Short mmCIF file of C-alpha atoms and ligand atoms in Angstrom, two decimals:
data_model
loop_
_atom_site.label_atom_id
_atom_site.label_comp_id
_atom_site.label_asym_id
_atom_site.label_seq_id
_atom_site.Cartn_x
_atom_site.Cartn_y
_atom_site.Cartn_z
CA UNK A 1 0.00 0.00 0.00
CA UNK A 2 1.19 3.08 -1.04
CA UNK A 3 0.18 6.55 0.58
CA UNK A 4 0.93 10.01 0.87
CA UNK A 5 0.32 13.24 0.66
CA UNK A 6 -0.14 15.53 -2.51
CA UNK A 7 -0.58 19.72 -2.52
CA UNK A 8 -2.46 21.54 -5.40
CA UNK A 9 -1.46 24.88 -6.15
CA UNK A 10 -2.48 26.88 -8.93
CA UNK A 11 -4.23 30.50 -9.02
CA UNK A 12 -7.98 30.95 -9.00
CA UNK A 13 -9.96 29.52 -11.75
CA UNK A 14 -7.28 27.12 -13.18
CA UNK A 15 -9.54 24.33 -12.18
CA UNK A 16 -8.31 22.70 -9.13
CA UNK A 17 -11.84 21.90 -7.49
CA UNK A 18 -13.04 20.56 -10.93
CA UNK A 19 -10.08 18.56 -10.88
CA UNK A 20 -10.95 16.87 -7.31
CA UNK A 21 -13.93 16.34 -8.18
CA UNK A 22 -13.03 14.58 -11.32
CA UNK A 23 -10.67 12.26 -9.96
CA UNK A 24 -12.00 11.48 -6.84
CA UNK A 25 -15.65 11.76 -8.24
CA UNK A 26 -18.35 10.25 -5.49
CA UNK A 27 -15.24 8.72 -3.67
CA UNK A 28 -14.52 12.26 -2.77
CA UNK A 29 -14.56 13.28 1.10
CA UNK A 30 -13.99 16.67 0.64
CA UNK A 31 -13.02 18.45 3.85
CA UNK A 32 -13.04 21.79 3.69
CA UNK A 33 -11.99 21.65 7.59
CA UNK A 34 -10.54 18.75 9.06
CA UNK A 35 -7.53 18.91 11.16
CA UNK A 36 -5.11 16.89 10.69
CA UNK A 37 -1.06 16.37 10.73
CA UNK A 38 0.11 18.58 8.58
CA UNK A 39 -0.78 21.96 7.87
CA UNK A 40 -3.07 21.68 4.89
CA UNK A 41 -6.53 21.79 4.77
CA UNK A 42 -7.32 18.07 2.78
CA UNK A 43 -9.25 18.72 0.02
CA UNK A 44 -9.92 15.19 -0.77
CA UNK A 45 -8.95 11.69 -0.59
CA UNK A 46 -8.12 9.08 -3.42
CA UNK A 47 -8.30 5.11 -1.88
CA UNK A 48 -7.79 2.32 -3.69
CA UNK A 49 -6.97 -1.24 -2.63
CA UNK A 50 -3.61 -0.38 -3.53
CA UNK A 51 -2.67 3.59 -2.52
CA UNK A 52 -4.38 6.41 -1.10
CA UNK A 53 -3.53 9.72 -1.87
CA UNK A 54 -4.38 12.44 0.12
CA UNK A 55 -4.53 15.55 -1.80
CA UNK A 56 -4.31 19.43 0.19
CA UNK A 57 -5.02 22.55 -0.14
CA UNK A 58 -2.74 25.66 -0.67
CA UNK A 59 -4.70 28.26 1.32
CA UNK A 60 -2.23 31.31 0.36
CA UNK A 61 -2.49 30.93 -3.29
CA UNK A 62 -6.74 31.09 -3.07
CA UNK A 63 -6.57 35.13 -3.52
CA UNK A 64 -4.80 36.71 -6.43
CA UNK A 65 -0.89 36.55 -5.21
CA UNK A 66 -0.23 40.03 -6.14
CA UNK A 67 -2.65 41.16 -3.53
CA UNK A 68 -1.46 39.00 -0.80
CA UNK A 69 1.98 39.75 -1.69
CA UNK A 70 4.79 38.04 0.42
CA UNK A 71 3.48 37.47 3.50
CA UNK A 72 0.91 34.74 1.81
CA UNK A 73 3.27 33.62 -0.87
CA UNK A 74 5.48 32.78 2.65
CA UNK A 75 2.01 31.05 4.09
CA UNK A 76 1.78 29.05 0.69
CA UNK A 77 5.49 27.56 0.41
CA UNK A 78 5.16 26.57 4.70
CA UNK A 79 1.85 25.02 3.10
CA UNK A 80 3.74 22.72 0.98
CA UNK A 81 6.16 21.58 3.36
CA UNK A 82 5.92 17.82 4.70
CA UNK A 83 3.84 16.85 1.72
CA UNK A 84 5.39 13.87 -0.34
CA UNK A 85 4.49 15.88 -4.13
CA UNK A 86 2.90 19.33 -5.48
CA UNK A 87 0.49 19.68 -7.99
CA UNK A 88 1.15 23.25 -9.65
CA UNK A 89 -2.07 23.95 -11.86
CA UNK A 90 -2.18 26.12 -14.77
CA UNK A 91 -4.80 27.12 -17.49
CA UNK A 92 -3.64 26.07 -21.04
CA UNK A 93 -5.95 29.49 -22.38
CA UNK A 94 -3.79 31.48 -20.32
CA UNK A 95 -0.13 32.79 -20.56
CA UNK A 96 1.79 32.68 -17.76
CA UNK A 97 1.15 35.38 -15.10
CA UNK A 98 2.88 37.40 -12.56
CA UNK A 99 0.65 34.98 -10.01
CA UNK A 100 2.17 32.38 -11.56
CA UNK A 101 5.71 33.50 -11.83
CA UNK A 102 5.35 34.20 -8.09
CA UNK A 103 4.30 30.60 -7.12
CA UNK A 104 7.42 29.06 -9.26
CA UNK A 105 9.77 31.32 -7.59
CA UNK A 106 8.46 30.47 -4.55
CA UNK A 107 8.68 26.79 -5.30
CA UNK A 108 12.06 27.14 -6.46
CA UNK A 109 13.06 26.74 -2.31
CA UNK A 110 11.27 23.16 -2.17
CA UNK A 111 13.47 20.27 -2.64
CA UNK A 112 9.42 18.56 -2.92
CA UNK A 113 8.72 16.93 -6.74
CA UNK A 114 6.89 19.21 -8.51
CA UNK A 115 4.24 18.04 -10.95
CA UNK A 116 3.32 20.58 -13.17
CA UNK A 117 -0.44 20.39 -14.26
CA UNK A 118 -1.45 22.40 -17.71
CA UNK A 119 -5.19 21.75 -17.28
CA UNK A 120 -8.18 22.56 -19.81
CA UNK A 121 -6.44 21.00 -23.17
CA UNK A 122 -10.11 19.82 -24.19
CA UNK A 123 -9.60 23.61 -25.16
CA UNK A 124 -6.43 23.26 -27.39
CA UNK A 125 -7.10 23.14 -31.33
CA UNK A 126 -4.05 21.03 -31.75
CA UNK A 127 -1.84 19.00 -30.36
CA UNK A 128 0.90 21.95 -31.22
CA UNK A 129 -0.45 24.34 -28.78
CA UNK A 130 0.18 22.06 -26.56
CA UNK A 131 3.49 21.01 -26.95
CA UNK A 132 3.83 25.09 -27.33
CA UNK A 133 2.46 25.53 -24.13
CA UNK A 134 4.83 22.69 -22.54
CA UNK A 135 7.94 24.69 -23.80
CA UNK A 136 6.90 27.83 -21.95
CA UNK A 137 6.99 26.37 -18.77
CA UNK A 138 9.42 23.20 -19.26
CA UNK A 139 12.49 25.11 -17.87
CA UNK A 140 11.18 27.20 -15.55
CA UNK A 141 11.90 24.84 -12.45
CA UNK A 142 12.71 21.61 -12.38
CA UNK A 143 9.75 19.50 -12.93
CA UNK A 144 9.35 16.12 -11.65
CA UNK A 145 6.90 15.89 -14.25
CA UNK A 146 4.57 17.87 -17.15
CA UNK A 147 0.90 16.73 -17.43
CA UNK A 148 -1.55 18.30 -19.83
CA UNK A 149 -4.72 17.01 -18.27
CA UNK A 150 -8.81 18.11 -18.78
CA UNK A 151 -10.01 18.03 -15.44
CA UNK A 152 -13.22 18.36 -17.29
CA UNK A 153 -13.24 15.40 -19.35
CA UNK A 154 -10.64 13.24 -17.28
CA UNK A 155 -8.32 12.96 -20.12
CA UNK A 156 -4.65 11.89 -19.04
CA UNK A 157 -5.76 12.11 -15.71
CA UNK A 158 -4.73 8.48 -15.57
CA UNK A 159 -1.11 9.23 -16.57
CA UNK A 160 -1.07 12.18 -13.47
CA UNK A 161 -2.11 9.56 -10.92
CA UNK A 162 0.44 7.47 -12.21
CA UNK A 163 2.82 9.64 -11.98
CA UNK A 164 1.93 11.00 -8.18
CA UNK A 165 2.71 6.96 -7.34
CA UNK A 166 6.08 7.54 -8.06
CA UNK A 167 6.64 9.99 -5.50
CA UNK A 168 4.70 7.79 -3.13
CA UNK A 169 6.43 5.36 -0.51
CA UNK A 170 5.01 2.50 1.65
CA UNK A 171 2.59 3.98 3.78
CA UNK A 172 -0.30 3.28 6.33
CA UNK A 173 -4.34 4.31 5.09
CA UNK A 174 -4.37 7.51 6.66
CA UNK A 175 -7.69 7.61 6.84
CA UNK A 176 -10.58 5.10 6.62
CA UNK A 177 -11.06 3.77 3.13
CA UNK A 178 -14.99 4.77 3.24
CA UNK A 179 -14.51 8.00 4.91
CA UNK A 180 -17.12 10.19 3.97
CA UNK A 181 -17.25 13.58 5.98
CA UNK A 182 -20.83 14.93 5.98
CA UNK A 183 -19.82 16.55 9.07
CA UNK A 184 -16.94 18.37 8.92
CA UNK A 185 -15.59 18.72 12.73
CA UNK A 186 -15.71 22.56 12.37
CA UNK A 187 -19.30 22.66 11.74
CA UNK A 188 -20.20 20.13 14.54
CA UNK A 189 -18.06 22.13 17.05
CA UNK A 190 -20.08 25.57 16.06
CA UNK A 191 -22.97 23.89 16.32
CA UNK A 192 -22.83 22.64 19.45
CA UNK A 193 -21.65 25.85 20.38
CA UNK A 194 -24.85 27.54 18.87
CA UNK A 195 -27.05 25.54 20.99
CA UNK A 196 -25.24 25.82 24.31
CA UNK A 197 -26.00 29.57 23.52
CA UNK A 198 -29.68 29.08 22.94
CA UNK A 199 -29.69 26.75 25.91
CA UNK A 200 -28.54 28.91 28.70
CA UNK A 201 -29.48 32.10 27.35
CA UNK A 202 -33.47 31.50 26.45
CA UNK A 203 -35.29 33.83 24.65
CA UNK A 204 -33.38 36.31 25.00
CA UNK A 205 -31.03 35.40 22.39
CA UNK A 206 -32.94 35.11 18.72
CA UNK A 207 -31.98 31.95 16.45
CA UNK A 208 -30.19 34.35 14.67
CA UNK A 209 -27.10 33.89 16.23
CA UNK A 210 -24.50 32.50 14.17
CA UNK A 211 -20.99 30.71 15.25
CA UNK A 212 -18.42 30.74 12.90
CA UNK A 213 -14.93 28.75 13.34
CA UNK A 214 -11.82 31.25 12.59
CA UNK A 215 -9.41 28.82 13.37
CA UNK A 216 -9.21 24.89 14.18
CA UNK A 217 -6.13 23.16 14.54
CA UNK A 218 -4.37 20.39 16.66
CA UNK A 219 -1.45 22.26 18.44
CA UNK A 220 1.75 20.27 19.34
CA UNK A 221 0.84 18.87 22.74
CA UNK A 222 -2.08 17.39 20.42
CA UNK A 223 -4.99 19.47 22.08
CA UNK A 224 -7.17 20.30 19.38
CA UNK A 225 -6.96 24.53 19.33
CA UNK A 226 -10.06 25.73 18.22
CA UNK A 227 -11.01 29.64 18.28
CA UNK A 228 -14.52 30.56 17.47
CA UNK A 229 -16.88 33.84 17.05
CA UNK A 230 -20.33 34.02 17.90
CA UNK A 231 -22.32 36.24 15.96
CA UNK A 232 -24.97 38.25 17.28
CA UNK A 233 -27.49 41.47 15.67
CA UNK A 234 -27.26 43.85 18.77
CA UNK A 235 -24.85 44.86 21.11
CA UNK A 236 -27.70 44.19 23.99
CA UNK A 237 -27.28 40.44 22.87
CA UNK A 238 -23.25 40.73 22.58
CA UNK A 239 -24.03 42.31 26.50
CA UNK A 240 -26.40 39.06 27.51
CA UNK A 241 -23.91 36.27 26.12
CA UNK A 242 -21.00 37.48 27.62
CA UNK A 243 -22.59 38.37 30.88
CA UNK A 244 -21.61 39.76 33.97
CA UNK A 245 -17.88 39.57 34.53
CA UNK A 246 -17.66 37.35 31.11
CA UNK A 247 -19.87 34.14 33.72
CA UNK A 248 -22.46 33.40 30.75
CA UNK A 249 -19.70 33.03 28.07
CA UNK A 250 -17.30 30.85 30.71
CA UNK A 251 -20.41 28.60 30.76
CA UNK A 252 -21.22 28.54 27.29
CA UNK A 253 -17.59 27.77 26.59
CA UNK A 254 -17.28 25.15 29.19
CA UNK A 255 -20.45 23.02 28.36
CA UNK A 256 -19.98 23.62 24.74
CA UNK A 257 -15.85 21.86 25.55
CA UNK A 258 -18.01 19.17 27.28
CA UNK A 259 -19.83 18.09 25.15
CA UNK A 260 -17.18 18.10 22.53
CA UNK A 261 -14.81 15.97 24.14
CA UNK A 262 -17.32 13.67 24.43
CA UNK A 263 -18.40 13.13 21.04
CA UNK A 264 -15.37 13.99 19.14
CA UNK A 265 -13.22 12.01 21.61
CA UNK A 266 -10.50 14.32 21.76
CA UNK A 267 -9.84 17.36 24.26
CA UNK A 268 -10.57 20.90 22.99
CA UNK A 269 -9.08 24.43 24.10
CA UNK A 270 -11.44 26.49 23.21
CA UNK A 271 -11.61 30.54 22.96
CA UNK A 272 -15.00 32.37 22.24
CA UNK A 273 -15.45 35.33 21.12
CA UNK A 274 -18.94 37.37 20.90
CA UNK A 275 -19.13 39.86 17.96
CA UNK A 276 -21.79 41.88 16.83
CA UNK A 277 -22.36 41.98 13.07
CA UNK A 278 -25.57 43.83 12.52
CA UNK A 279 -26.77 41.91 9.21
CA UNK A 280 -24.11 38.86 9.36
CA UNK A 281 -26.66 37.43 7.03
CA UNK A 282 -25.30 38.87 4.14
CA UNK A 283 -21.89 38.90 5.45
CA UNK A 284 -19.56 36.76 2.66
CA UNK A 285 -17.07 36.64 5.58
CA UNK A 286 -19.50 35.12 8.08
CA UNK A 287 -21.22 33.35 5.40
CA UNK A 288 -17.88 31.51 3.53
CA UNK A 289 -17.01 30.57 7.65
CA UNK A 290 -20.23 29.14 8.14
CA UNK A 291 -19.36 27.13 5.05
CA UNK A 292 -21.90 28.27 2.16
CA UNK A 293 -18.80 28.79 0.21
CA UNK A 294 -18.74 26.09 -2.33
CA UNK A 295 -15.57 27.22 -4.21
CA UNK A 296 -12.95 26.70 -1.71
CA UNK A 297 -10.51 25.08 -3.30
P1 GDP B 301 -10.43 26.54 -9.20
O1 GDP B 301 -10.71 27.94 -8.82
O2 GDP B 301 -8.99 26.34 -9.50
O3 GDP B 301 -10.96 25.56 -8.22
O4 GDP B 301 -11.19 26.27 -10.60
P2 GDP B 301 -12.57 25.53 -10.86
O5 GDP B 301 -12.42 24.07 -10.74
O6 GDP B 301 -13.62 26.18 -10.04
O7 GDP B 301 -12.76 25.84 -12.41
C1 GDP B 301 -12.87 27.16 -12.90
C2 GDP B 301 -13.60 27.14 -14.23
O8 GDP B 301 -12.87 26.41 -15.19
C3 GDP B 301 -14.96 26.42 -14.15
O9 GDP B 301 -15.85 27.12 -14.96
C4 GDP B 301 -14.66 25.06 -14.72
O10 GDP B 301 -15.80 24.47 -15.31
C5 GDP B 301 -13.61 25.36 -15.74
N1 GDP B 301 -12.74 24.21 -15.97
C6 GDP B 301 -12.06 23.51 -15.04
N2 GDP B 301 -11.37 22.52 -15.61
C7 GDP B 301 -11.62 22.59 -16.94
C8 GDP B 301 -11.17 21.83 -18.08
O11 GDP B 301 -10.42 20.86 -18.00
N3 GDP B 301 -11.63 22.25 -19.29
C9 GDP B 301 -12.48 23.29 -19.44
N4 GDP B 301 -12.87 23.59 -20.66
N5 GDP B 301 -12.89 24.01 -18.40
C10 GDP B 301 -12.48 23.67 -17.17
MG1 MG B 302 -12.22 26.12 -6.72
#
């Protein structure tokens, strides 16, 4: 059994969640949230009788790069470290960008194969373009591999996989083969969170409240680290939750740990904070943390 770990970078657009979802299909447990080992968010996971491959997420390179400049760039490269190979995705329609010049410079620092992924060739006239398009990028680092691929149609999709193996050692299933995540960890936790709220607060909190996760993570002591926001209309409700000397929030937080440890199995620090967003209904922010973001990756 072979297993690892695989990172997909690319810029916005180039087609990395159609990609997932193509070769993963129904298999697919995407997680837009589970902790785990390293730092990436896993996107998905590939099992087989014979490998699993667990492909991550590059959360710096979601955002155009120029506006996240070198702080995220930084972000992205940590995000790639301790993964076994890196999927850099590209459009075929598109010449190469300063995005993408940033992401190769950055990966010029990783000693991690680098599979570069020219995606969309269902769109390619000939097969010219495409070897045209291979030239631009062949020496611009030092490729473990070059992959024109349709994520849409699955052509040479095959070939990629194949080629991902060979990075691949030995390895233990990570996860369990049938592991299908309609509950994402981060939206139980707020959850139960939410209704510890409602519990010891009554009426005098509306359903309206809203927790969102900001940050979930296992530190190194293995405690999971979880920081969350609870989102209320008025600043009389921010008053209520929090309550006198911070006593209603201490208990929200403290049954709300409770009940996590017992169903997750695993012991939570957790930090809440009460915020008040007037209409987080139409927030994006609150709305993308809440999960109704469908285009994560
Ligand atoms: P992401 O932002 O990198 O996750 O990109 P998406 O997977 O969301 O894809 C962006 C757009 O490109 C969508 O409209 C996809 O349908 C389209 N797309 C993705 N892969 C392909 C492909 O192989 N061929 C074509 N023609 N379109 C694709
Ligand atoms: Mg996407």
């Amino acid at each position: 059994m072979k297993s690892g770990f695989i990172s997909i970078i690319g810029r916005p657009n180039v087609g990395k969640s159609t990609f997932l979802n193509q070769v993963i299909g129904k298999k697919i447990a995407i997680m837009s949230s589970k902790p785990q080992t390293t730092r990436n968010k896993i996107a998905g996971i590939l099992t087989t009788d014979d490998y699993q491959i667990i492909f991550t997420d590059t959360p710096g390179i979601h955002k155009p790069v120029n506006e996240l400049g070198k702080r995220m760039t930084e972000a992205a490269y940590q995000s790639t470290r301790g993964v076994d190979g890196i999927i850099f995705m590209v459009n075929f329609k598109e010449p190469i960008s300063t995005g993408e010049e940033m992401i190769i410079e950055n990966l010029k620092k990783t000693r991690t194969p680098i599979f570069l992924v020219i995606n969309k060739i269902d769109l390619a006239k000939n097969k010219d373009d495409i070897i045209k398009k291979i030239a631009e990028y062949k020496d611009l680092l030092n490729f473990k591999g070059i992959y024109p691929i349709s994520a849409l149609d699955g052509s040479n999709i095959g070939e990629l996989i194949k080629g991902l193996l060979e990075v691949l050692e030995e390895g233990p299933m990570y996860y369990p083969k049938d592991m299908v995540t309609d509950h994402p960890e981060r939206f139980l936790i707020g959850e139960i969170i939410r209704e510890k709220v409602l519990l010891l607060t009554k009426e005098e909190i509306p359903h309206s409240v809203a927790v969102t996760i900001e940050s979930l993570k296992k530190n190194d002591d293995g405690l999971l680290e979880c920081y969350a926001n609870i989102y209320v209309e008025r600043d009389s409700q921010k008053k209520i939750i929090i309550g006198s000397k911070g006593a209603m929030l201490k208990q929200i937080g403290t049954l709300a740990r409770k009940e996590i440890n017992n169903i997750l199995g695993e012991k939570i620090y957790l930090e809440l904070w009460v915020k008040v967003k007037a209409d987080w209904r139409n927030s994006n922010v609150v709305l993308k943390s809440l999960g109704y973001d469908l285009d994560n990756y």
